[in-house]
mmCIF file with all atom_site columns, C-alpha atoms in Angstrom:
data_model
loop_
_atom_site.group_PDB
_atom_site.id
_atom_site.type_symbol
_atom_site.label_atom_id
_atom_site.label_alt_id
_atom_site.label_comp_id
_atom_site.label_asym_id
_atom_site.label_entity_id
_atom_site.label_seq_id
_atom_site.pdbx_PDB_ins_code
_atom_site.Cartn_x
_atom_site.Cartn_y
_atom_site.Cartn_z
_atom_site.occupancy
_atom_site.B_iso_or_equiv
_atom_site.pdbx_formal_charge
_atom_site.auth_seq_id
_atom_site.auth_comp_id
_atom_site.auth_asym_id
_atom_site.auth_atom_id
_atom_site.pdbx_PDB_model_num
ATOM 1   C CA . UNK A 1 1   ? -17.649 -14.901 -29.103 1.00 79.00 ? 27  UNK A CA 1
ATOM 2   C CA . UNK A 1 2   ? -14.220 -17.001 -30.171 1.00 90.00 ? 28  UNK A CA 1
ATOM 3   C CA . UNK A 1 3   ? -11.332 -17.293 -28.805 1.00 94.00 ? 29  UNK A CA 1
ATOM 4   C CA . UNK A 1 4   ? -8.518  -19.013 -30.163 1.00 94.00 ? 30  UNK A CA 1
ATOM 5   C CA . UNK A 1 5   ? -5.162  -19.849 -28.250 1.00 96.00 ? 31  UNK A CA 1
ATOM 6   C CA . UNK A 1 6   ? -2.101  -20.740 -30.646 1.00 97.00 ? 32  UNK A CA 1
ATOM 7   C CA . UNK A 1 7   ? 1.758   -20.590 -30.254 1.00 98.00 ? 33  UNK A CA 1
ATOM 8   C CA . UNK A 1 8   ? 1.957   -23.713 -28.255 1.00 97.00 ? 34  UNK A CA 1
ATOM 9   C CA . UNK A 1 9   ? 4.849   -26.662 -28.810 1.00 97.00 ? 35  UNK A CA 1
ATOM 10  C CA . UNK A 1 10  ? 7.795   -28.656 -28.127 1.00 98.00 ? 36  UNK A CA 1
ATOM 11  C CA . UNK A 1 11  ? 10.427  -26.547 -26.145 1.00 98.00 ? 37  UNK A CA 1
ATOM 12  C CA . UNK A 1 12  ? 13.696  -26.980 -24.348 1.00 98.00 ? 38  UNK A CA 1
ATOM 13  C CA . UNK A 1 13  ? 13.896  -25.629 -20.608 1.00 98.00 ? 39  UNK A CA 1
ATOM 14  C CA . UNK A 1 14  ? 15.182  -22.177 -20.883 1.00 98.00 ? 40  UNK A CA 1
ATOM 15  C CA . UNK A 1 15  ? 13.602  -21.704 -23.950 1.00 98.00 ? 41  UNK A CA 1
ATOM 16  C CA . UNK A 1 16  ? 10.818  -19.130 -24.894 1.00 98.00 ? 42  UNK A CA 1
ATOM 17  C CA . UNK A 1 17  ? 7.161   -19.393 -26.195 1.00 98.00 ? 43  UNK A CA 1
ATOM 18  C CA . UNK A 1 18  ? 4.918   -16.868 -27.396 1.00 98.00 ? 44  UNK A CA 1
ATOM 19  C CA . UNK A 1 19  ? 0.812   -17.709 -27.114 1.00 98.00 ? 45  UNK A CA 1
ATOM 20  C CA . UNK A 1 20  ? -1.495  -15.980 -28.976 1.00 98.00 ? 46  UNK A CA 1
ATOM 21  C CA . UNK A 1 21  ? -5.236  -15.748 -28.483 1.00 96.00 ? 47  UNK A CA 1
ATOM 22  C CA . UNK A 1 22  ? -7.431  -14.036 -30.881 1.00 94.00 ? 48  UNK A CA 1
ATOM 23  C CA . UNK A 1 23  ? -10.892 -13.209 -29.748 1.00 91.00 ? 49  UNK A CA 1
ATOM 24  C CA . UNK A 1 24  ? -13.533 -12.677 -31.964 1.00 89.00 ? 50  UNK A CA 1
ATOM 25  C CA . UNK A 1 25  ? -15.232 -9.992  -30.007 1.00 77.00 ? 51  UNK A CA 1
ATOM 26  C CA . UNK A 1 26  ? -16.764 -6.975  -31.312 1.00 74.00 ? 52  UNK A CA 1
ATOM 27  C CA . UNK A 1 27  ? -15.615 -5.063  -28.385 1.00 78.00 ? 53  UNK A CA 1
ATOM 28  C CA . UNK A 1 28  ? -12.593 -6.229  -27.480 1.00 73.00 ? 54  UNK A CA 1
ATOM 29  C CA . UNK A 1 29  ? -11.414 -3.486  -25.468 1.00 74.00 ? 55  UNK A CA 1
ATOM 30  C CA . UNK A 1 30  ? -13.971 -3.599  -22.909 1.00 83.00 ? 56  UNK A CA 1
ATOM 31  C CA . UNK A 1 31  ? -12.979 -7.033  -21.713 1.00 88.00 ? 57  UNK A CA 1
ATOM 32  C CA . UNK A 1 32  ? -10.301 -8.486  -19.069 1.00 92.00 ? 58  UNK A CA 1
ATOM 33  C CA . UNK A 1 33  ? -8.424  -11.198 -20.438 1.00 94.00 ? 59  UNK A CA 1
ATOM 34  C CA . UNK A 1 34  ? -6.737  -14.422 -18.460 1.00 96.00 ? 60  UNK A CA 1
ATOM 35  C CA . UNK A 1 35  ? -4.096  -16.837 -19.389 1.00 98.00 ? 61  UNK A CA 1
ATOM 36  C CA . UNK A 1 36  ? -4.755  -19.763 -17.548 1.00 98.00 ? 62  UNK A CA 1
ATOM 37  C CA . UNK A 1 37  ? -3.116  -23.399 -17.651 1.00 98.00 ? 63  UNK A CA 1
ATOM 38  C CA . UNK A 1 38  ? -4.180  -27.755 -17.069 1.00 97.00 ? 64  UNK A CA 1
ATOM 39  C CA . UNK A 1 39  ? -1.645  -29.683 -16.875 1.00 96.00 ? 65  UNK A CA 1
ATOM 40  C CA . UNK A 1 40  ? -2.654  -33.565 -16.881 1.00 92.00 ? 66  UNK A CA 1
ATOM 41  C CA . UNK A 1 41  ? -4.468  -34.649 -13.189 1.00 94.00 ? 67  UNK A CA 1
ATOM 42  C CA . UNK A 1 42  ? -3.906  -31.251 -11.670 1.00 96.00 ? 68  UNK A CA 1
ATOM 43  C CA . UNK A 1 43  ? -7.003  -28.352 -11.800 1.00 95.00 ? 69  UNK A CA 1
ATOM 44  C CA . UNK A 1 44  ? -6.932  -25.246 -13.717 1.00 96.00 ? 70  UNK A CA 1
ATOM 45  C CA . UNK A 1 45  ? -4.705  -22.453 -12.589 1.00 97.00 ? 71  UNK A CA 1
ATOM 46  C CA . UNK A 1 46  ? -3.559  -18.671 -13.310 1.00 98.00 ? 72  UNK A CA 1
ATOM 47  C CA . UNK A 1 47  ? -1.023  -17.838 -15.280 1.00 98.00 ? 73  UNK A CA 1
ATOM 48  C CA . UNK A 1 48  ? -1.566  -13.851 -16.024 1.00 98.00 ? 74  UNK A CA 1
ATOM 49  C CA . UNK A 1 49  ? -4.674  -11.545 -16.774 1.00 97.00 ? 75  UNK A CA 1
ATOM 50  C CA . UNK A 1 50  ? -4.705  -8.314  -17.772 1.00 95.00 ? 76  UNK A CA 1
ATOM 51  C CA . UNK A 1 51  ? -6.841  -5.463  -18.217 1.00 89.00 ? 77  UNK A CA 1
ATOM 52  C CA . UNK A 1 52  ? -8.693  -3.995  -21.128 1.00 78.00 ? 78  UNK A CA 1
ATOM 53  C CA . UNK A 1 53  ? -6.574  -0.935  -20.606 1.00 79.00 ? 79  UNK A CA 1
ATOM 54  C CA . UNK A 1 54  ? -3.432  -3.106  -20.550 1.00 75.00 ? 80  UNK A CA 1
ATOM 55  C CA . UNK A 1 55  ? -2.324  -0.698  -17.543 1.00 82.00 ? 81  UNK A CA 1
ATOM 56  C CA . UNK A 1 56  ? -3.286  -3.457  -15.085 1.00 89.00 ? 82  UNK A CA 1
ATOM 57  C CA . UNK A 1 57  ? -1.405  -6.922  -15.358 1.00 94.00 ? 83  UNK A CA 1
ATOM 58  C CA . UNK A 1 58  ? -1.693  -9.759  -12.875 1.00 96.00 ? 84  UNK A CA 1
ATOM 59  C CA . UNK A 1 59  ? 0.740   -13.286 -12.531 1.00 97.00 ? 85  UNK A CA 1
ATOM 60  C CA . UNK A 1 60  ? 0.774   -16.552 -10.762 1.00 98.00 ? 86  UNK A CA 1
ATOM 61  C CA . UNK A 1 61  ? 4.074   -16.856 -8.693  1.00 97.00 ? 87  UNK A CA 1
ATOM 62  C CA . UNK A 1 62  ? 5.679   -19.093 -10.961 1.00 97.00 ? 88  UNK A CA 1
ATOM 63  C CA . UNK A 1 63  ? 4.825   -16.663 -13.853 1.00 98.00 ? 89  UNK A CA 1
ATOM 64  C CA . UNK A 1 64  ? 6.296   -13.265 -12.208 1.00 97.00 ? 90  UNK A CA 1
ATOM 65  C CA . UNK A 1 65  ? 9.485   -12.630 -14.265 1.00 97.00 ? 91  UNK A CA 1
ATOM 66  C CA . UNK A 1 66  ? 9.448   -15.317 -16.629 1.00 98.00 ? 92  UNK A CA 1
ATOM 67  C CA . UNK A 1 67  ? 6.077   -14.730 -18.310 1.00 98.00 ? 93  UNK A CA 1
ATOM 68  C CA . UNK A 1 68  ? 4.901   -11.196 -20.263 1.00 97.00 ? 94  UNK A CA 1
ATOM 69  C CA . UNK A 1 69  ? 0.836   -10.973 -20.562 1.00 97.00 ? 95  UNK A CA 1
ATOM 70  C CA . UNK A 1 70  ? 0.216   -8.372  -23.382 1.00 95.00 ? 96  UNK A CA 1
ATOM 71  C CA . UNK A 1 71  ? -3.000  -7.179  -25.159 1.00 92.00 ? 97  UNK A CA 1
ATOM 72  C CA . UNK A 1 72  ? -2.476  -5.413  -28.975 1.00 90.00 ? 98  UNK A CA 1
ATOM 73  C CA . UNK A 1 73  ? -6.429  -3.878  -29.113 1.00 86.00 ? 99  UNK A CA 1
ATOM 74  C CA . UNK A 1 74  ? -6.172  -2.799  -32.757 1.00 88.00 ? 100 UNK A CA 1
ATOM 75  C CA . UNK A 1 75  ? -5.907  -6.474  -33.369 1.00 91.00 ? 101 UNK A CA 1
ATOM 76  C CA . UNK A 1 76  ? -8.181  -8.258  -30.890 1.00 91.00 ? 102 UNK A CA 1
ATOM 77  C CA . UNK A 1 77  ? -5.230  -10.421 -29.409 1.00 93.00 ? 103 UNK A CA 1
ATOM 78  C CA . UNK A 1 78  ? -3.580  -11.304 -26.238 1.00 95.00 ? 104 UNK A CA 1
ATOM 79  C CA . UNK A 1 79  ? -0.434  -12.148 -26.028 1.00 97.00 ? 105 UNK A CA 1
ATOM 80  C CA . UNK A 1 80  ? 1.569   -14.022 -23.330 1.00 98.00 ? 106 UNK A CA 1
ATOM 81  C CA . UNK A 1 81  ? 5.570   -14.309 -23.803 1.00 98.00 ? 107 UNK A CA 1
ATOM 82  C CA . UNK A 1 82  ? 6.789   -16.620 -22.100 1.00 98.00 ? 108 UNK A CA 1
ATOM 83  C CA . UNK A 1 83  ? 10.415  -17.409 -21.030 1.00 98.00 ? 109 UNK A CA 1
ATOM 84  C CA . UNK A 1 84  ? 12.936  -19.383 -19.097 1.00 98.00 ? 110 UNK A CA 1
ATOM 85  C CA . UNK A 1 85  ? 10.597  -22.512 -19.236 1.00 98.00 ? 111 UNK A CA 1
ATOM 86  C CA . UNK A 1 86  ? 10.803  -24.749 -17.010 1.00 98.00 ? 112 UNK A CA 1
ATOM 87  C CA . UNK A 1 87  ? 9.572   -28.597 -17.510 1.00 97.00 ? 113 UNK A CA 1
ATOM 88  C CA . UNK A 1 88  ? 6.805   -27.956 -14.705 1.00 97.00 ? 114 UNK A CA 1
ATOM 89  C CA . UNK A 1 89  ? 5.576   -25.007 -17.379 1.00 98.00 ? 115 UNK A CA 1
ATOM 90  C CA . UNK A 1 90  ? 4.404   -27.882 -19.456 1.00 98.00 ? 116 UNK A CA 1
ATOM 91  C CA . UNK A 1 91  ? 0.765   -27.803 -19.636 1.00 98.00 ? 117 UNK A CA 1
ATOM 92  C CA . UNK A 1 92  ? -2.283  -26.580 -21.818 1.00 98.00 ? 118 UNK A CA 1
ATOM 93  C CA . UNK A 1 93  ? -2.801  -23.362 -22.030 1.00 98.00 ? 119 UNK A CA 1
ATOM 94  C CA . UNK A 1 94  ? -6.201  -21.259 -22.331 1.00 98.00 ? 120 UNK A CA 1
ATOM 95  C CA . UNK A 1 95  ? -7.141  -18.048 -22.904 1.00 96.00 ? 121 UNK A CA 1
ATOM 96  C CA . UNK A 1 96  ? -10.692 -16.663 -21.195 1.00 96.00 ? 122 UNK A CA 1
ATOM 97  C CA . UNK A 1 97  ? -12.534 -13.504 -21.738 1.00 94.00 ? 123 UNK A CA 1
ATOM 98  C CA . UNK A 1 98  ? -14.538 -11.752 -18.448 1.00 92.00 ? 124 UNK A CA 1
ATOM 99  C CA . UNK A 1 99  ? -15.895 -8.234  -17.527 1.00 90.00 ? 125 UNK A CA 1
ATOM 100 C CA . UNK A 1 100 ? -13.302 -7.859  -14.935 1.00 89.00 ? 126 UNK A CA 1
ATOM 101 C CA . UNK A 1 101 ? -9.933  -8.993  -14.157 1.00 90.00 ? 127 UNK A CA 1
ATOM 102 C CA . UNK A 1 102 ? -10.084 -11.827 -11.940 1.00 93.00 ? 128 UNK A CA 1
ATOM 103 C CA . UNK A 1 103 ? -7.635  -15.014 -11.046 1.00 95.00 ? 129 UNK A CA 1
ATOM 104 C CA . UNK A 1 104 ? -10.351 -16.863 -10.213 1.00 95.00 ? 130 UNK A CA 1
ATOM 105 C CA . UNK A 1 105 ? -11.222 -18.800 -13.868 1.00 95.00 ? 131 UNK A CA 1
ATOM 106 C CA . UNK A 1 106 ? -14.998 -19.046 -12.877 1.00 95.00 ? 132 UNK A CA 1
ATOM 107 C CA . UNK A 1 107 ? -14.915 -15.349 -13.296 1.00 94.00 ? 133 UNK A CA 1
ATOM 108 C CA . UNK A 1 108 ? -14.333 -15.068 -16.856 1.00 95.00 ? 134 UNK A CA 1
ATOM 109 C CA . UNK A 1 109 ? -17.739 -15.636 -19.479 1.00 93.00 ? 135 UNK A CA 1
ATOM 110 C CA . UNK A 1 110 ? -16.068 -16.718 -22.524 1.00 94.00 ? 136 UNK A CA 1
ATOM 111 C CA . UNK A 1 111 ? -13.094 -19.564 -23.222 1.00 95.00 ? 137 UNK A CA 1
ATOM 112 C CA . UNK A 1 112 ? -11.147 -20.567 -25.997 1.00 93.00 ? 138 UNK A CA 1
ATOM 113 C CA . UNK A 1 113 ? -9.319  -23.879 -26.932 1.00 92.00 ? 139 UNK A CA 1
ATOM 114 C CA . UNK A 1 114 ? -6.687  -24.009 -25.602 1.00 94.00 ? 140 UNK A CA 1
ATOM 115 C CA . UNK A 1 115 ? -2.852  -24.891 -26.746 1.00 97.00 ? 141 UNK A CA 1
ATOM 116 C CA . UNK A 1 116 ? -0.396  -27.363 -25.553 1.00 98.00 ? 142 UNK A CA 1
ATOM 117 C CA . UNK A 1 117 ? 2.811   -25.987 -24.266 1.00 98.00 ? 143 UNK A CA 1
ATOM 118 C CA . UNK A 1 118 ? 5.467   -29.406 -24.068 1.00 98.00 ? 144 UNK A CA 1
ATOM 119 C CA . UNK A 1 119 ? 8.922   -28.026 -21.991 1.00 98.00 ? 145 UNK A CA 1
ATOM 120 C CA . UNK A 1 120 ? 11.786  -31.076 -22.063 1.00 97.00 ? 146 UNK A CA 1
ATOM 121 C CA . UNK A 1 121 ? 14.343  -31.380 -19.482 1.00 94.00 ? 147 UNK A CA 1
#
């Protein structure tokens, strides 16, 4: 199992970023997926998960109405949109893979490099 986060880069606040993650999972439909971000001396935290249905999508606070979580099955990626960023957006970004939708990251089984999202003032 792969996953691979890209879309990351240099952006001015109130600008717009789309990640990508591709997972190289042979059932990709059956999994919950999690967008999750570092940024440097802080811990891990949630951005967004949704389900495998795509029904079902979760956000941190300082994700609801700025950020879009998205899942395109018939091509094993996750999307998350993300716009109006703000410099304290800046941060790596990661997707994760899990059985069930979850904010918690210890929750998901599978991670994927993640890719660095740089928001100027």
């Amino acid at each position: 199992v792969q996953l691979q986060a890209s879309g990351g880069g240099l952006v001015q606040a109130g600008g717009s970023l789309r990640l990508s993650c591709a997972a190289s999972i042979h059932t990709f439909s059956n999994f919950a997926y999690g967008w999750f971000r570092q940024a440097p001396g802080k811990e891990r935290e949630f951005v967004a998960a949704i389900m495998w249905s795509g029904r079902n999508a979760y956000y941190a606070d300082s994700a609801k109405g700025r950020f879009t979580i998205s899942r395109d099955n018939a091509k094993n990626t996750v999307y998350l949109q993300m716009n109006s960023l703000k410099p304290e957006d800046t941060a790596n970004y990661s997707c994760a893979a899990g059985f069930q939708i979850a904010t918690d990251p210890r929750s998901y089984n599978y991670w994927g490099q993640g890719t660095q999202v740089t928001v100027s003032s």
